[in-house]
Coordinates of N, CA and C in Angstrom, one line a residue:
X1 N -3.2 11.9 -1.1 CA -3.3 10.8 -0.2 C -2.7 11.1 1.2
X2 N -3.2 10.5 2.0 CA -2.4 10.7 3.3 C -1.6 9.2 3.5
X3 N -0.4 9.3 4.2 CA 0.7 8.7 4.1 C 1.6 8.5 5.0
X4 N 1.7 6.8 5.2 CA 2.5 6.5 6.6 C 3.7 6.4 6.6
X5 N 5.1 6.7 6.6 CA 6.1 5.9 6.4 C 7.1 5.7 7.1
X6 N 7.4 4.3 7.9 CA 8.2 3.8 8.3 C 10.0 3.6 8.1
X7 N 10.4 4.2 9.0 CA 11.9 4.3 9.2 C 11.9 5.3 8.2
X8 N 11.5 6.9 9.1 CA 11.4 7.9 7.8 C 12.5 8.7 8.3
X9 N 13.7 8.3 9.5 CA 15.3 8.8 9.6 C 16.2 8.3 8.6
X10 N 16.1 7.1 8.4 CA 17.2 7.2 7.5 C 17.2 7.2 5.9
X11 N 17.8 7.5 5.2 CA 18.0 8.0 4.1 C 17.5 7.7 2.6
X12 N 16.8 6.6 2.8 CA 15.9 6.1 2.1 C 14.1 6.7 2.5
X13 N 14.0 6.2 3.5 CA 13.1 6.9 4.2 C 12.7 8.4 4.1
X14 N 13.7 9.5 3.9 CA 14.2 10.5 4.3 C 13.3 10.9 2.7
X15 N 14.1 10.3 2.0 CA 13.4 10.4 0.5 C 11.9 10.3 0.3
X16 N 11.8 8.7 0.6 CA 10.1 8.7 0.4 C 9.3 9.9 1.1
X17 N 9.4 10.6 2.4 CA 9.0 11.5 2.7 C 9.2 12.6 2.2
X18 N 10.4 13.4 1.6 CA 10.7 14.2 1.4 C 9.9 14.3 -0.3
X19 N 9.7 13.2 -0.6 CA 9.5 13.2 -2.3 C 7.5 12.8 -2.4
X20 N 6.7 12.3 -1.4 CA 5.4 12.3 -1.0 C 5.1 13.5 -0.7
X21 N 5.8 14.4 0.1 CA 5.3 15.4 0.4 C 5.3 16.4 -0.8
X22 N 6.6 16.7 -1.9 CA 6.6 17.2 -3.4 C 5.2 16.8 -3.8
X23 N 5.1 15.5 -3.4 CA 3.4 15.4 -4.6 C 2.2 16.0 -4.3
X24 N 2.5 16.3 -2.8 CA 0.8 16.8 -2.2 C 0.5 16.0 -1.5
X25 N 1.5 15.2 -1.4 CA 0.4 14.1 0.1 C 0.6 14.9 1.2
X26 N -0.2 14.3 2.2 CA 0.6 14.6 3.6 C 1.1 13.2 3.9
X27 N 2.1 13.4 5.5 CA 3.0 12.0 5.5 C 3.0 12.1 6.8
X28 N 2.5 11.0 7.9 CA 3.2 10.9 8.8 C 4.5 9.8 9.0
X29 N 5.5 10.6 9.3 CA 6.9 9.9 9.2 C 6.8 9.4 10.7
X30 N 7.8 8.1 10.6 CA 7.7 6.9 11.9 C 9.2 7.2 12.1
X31 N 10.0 7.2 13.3 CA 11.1 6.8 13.7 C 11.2 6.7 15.0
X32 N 12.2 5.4 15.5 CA 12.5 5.9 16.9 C 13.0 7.2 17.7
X33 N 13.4 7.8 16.8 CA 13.4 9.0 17.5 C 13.5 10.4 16.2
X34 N 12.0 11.0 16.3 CA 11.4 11.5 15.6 C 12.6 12.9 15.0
X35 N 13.2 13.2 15.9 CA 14.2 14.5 15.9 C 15.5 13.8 14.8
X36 N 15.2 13.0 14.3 CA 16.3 12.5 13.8 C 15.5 12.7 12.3
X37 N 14.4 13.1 11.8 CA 13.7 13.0 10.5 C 14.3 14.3 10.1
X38 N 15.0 14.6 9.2 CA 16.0 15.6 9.2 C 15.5 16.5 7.9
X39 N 14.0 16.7 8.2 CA 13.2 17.9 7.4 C 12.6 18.7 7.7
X40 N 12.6 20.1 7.0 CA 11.9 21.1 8.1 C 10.2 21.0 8.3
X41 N 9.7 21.4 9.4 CA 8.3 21.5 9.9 C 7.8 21.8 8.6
X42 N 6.4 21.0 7.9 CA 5.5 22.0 6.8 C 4.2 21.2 7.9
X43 N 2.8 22.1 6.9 CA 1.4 21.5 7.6 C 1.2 20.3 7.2
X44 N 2.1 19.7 6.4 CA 1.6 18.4 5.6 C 2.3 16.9 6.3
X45 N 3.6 17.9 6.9 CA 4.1 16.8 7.8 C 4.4 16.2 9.3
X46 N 3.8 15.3 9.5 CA 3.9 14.3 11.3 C 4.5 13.7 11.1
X47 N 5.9 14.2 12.5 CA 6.6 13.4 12.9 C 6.4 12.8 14.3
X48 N 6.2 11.5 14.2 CA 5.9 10.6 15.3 C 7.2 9.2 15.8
X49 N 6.9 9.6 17.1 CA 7.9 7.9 17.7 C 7.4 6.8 17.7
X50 N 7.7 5.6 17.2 CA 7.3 4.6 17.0 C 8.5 3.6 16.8
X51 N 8.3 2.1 17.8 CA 9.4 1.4 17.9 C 8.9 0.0 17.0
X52 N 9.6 -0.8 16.3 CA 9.0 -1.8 16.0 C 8.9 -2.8 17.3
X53 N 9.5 -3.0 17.5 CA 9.6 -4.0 18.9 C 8.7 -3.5 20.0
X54 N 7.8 -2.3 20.0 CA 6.8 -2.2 20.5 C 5.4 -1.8 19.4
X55 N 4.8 -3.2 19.6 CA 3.8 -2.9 18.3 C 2.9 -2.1 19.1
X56 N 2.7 -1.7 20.6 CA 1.7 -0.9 20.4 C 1.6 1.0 19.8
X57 N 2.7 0.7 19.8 CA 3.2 2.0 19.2 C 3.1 2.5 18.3
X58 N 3.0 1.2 17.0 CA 2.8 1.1 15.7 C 1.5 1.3 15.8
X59 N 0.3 0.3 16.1 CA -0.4 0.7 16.6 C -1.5 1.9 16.4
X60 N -1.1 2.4 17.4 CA -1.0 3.6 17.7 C -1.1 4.7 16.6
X61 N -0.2 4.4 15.6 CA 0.2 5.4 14.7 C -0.7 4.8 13.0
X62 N -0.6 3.8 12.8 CA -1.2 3.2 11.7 C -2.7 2.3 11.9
X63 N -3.6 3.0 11.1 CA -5.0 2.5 11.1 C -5.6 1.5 9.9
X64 N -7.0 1.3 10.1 CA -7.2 0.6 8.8 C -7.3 1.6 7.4
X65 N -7.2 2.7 7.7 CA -7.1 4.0 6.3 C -5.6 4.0 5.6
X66 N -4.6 3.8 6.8 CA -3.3 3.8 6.4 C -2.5 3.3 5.3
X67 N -1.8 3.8 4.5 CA -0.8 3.2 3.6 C 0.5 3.4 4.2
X68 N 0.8 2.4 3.8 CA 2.6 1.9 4.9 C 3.4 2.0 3.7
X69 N 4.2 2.8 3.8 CA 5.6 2.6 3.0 C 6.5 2.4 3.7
X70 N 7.1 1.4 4.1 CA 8.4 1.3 4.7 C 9.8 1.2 4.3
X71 N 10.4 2.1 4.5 CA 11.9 1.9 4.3 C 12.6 1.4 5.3
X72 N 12.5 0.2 6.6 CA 13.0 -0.1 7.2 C 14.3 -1.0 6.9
X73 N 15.3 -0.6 7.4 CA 16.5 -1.6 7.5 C 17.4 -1.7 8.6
X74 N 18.2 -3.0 8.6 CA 19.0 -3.5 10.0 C 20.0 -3.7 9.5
X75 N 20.9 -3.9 10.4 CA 22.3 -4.6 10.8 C 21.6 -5.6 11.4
X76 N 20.6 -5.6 12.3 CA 20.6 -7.1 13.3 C 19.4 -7.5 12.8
X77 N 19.6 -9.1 12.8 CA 18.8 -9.9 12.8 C 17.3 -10.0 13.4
X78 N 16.1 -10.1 13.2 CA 14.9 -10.1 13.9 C 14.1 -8.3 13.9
X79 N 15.0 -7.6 13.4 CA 14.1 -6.6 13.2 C 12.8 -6.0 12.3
X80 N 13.8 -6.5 10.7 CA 12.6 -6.6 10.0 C 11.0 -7.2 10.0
X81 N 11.0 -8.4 10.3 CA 9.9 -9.4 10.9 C 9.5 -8.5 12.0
X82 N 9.9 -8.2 13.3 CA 9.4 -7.4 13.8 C 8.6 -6.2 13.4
X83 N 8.9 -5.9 12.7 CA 8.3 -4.9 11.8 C 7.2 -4.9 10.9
X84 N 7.4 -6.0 10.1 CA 6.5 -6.1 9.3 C 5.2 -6.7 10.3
X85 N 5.3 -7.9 11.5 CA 4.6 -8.0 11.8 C 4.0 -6.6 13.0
X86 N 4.3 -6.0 13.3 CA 4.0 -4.8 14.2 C 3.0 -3.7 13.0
X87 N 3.1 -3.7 11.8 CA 2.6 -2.8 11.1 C 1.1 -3.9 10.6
X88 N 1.6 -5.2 9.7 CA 0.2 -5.8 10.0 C -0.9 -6.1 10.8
X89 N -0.2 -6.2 11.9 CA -1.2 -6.4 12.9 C -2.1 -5.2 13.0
X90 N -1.3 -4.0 12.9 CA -2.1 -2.6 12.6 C -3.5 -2.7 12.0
X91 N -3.3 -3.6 11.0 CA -4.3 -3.2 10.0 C -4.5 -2.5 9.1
X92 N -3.4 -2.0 8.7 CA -3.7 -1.2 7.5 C -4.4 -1.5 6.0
X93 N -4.4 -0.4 5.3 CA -5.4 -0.5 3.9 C -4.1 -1.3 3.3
X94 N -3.1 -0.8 3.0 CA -2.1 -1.1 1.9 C -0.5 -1.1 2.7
X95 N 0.3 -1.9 2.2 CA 1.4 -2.0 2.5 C 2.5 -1.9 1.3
X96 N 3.5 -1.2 1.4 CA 5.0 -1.4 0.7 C 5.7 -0.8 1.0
X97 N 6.5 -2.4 0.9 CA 7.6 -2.6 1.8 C 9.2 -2.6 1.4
X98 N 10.2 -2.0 1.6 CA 11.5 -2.4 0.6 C 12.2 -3.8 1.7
X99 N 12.6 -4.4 0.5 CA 13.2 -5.5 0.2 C 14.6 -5.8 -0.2
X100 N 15.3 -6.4 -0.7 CA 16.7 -6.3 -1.4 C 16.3 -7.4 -2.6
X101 N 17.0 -7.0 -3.6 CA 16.3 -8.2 -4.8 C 17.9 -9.2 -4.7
X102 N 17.8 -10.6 -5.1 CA 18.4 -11.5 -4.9 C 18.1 -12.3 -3.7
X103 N 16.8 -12.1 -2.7 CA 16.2 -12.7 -1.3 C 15.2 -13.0 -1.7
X104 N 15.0 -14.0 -1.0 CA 13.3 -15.0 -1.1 C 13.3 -15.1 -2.4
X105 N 12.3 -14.5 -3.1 CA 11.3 -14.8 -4.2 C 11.9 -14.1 -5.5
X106 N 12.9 -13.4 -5.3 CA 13.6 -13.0 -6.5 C 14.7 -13.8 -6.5
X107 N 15.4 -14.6 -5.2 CA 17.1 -15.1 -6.0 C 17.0 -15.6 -6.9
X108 N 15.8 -16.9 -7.8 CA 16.0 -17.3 -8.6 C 16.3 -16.2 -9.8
X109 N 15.2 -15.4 -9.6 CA 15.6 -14.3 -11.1 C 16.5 -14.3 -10.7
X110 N 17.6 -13.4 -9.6 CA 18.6 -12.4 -9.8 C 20.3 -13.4 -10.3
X111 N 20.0 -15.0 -10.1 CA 21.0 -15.7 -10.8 C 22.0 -15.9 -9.8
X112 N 23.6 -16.4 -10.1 CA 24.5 -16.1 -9.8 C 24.6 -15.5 -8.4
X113 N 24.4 -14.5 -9.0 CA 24.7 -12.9 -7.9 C 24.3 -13.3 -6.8
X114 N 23.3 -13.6 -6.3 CA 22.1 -14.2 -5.1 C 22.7 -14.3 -3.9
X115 N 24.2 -15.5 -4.5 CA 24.8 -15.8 -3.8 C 25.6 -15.0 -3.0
X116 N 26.0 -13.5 -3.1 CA 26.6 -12.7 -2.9 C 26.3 -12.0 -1.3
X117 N 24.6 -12.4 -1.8 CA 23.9 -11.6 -0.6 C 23.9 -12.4 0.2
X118 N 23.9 -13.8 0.1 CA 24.0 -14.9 1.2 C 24.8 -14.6 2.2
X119 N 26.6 -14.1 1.3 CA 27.4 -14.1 2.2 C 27.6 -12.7 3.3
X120 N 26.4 -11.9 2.3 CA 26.7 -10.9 2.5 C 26.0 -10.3 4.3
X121 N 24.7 -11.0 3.9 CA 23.4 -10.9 5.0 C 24.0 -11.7 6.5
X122 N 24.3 -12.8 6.0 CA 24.1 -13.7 7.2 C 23.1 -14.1 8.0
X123 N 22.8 -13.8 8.9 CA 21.4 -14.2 9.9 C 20.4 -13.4 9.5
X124 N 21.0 -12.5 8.7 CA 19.7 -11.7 8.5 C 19.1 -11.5 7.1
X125 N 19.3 -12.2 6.4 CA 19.0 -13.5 5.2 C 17.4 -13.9 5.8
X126 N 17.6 -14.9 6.3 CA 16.4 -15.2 7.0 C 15.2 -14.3 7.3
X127 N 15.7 -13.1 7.9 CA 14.6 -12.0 8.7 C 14.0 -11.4 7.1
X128 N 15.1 -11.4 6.6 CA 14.1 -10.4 5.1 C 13.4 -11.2 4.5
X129 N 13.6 -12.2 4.5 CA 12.6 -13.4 4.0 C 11.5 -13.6 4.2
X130 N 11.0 -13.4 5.5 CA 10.4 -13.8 6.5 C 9.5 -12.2 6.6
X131 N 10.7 -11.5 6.8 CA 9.1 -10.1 6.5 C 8.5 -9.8 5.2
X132 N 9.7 -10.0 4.3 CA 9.1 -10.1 2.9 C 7.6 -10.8 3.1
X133 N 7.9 -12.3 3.0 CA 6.8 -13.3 3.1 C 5.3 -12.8 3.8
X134 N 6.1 -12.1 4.8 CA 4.7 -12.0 6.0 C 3.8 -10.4 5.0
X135 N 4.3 -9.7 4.9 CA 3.8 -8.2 3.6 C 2.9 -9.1 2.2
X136 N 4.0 -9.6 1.6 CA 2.9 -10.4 0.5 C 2.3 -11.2 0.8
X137 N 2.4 -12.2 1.9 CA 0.5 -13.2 2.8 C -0.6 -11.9 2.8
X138 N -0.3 -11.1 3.2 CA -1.6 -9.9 3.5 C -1.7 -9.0 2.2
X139 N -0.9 -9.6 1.1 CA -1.8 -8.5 -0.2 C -0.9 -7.2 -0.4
X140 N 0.5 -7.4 0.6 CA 1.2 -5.7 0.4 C 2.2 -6.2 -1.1
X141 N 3.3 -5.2 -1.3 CA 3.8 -5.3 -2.1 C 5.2 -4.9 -2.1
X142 N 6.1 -5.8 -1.8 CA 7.5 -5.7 -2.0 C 8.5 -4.6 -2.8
X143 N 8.8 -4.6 -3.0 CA 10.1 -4.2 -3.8 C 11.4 -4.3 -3.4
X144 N 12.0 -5.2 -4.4 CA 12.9 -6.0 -4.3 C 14.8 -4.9 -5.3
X145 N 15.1 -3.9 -4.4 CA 16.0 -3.0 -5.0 C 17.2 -3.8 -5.1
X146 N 18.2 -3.5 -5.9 CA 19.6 -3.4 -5.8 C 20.6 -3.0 -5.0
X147 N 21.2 -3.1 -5.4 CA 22.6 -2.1 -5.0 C 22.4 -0.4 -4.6
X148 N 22.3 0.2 -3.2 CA 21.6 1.6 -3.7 C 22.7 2.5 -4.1
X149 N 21.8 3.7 -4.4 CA 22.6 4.6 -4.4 C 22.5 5.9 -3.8
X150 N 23.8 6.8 -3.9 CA 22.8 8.1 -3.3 C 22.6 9.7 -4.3
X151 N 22.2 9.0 -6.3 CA 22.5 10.1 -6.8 C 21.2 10.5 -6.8
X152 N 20.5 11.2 -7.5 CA 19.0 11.8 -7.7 C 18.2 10.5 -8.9
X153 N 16.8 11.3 -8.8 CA 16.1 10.0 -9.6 C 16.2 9.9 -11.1
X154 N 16.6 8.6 -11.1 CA 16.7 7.9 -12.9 C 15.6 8.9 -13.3
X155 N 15.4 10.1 -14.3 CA 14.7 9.6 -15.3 C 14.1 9.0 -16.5
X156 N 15.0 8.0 -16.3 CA 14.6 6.7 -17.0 C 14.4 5.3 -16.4
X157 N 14.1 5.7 -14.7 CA 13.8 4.7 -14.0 C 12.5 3.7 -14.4
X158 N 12.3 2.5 -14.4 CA 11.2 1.7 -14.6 C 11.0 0.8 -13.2
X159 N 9.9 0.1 -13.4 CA 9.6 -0.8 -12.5 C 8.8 -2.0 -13.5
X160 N 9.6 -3.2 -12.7 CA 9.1 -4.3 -13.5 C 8.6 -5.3 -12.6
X161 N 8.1 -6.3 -12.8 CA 7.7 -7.8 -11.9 C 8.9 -8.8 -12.4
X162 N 8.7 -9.6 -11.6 CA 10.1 -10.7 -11.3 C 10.0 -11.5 -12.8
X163 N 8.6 -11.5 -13.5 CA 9.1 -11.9 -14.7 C 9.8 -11.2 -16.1
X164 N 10.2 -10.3 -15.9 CA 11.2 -9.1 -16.4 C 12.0 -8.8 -15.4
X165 N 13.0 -9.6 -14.6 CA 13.8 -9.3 -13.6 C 15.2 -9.4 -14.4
X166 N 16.2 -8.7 -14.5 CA 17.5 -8.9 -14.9 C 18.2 -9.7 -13.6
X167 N 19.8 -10.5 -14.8 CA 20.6 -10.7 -13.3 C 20.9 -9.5 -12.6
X168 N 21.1 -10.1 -11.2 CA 21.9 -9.6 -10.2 C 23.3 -9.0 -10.4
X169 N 23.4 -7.4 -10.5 CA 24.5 -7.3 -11.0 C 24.8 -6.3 -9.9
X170 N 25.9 -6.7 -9.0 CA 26.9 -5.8 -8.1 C 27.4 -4.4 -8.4
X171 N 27.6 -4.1 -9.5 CA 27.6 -3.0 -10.5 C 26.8 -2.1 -10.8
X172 N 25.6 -2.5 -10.7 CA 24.5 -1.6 -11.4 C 23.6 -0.6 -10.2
X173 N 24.1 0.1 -9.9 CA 23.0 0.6 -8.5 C 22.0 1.5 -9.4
X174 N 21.1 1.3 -8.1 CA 19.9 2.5 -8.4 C 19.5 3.3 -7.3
X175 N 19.6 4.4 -7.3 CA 19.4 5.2 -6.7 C 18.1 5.3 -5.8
X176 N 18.6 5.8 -4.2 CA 17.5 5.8 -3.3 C 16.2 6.7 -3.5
X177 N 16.9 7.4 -4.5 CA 15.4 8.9 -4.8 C 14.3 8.4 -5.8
X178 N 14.6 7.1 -6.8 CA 14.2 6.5 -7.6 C 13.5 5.5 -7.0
X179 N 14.2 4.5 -5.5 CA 13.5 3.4 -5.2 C 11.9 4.6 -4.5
X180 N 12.6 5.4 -3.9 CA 11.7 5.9 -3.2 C 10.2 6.5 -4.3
X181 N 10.8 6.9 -5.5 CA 10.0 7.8 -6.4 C 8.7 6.8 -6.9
X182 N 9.4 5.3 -7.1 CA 9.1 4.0 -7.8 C 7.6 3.5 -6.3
X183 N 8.3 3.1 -5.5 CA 7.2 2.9 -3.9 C 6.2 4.2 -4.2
X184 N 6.3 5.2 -4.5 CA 5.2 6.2 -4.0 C 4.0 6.0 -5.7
X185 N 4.9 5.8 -6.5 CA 3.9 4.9 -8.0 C 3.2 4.2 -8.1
X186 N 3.5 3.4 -6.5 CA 2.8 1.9 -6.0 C 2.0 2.4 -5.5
X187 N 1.9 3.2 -4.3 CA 0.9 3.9 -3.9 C -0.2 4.5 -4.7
X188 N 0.3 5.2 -5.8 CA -0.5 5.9 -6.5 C -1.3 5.4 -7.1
X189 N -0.8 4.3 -7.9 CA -1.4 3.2 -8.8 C -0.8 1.8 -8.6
X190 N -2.1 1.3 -7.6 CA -1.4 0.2 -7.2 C -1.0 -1.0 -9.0
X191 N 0.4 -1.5 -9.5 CA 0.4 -2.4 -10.3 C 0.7 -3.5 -9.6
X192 N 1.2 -3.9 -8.6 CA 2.3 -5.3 -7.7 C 1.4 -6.0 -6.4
X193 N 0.2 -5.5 -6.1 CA -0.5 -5.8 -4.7 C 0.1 -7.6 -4.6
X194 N 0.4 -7.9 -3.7 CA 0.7 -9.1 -3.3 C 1.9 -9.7 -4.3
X195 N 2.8 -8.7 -4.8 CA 4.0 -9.5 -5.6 C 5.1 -8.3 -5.3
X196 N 5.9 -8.8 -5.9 CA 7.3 -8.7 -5.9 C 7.7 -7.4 -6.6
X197 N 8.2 -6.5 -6.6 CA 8.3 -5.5 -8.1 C 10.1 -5.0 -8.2
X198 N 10.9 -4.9 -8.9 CA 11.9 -4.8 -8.9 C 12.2 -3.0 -9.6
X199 N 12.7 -1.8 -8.7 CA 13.0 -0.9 -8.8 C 14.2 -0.6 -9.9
X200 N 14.3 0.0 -11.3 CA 16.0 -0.2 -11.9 C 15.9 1.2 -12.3
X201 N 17.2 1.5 -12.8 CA 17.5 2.5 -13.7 C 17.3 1.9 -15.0
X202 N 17.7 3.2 -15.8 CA 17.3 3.2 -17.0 C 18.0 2.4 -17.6

């Protein structure tokens, strides 16, 4: 498959490309500043500039053929939304998107905990909600991670829907190589189009 993925500097990102390209895809990786995608040149990989706050840029880079994986994340408020809406408008075939689980549509599963992230997010509570929401109106598909981490991939990683969601537990991370491994499964074989899917270890 050929393969789009958003915020592919930082270290989540870094993964879904680095572990797409192991499979055979080709990838073109999105960042604001492309020299920061910290992998060596192959034929399989495009590194492109792309701002969310300028959707024509996005644009630009994603078509109606495209599959969007995004690993985008903030510190500030209004980016994600930006985002999600800058890749929609695109038009792409398929969308997935990472999420944090205990927001929007998972706090009820994640329990207790939920509240954690409340304190944790602040104003930007709202924005993941809100891009979340805007990815699943158009048929993409969430994933709603944990706590990350930075070891290599579960293999005993699974992926479930929110009606097999465990609590929210501050303790339990899952590794970035796993969320990343779990999004490119989505790709492969879509199971979540328009829901929620929660990334775990074993």
């Amino acid at each position: 498959m050929h393969l789009t993925v958003l915020a592919a500097s930082g270290r989540t990102g870094l993964a879904l490309t680095r572990q797409a390209l192991r499979r055979g895809h080709t990838v073109t990786a999105i960042a604001r500043d492309p020299a920061r995608i910290d992998l060596p040149d192959s034929p399989g990989l495009t590194k492109v500039a792309g701002d969310v706050h300028d959707p024509a840029s996005i644009a630009a880079i994603v078509g109606a053929d495209s599959v969007v994986l995004s690993a985008l994340g903030t510190d500030r408020a209004g980016v994600l939304l930006a985002g999600a809406k800058a890749v929609l408008a695109a038009g792409p075939r398929r969308v997935i998107w990472l999420g944090a689980y205990g927001t929007g549509e998972s706090a009820g599963a994640a329990g207790a905990g939920a509240g954690v992230l409340v304190r944790l997010l602040g104003d930007r509570l709202a924005d993941k909600v809100a891009a979340d929401g805007a990815v699943l109106a158009a048929g993409g598909t969430v994933f709603h991670a944990g706590v990350l981490g930075d070891g290599p991939e579960d293999p005993g990683r699974r992926t479930v829907g929110l009606d097999a969601a465990p609590p929210f537990d501050l303790g339990a991370k899952v590794s970035r190589e796993s969320v990343a491994a779990a999004m490119l499964d989505e790709a492969e074989s879509p199971r979540f189009p328009g829901a929620v899917a929660l990334p775990l270890p074993a």
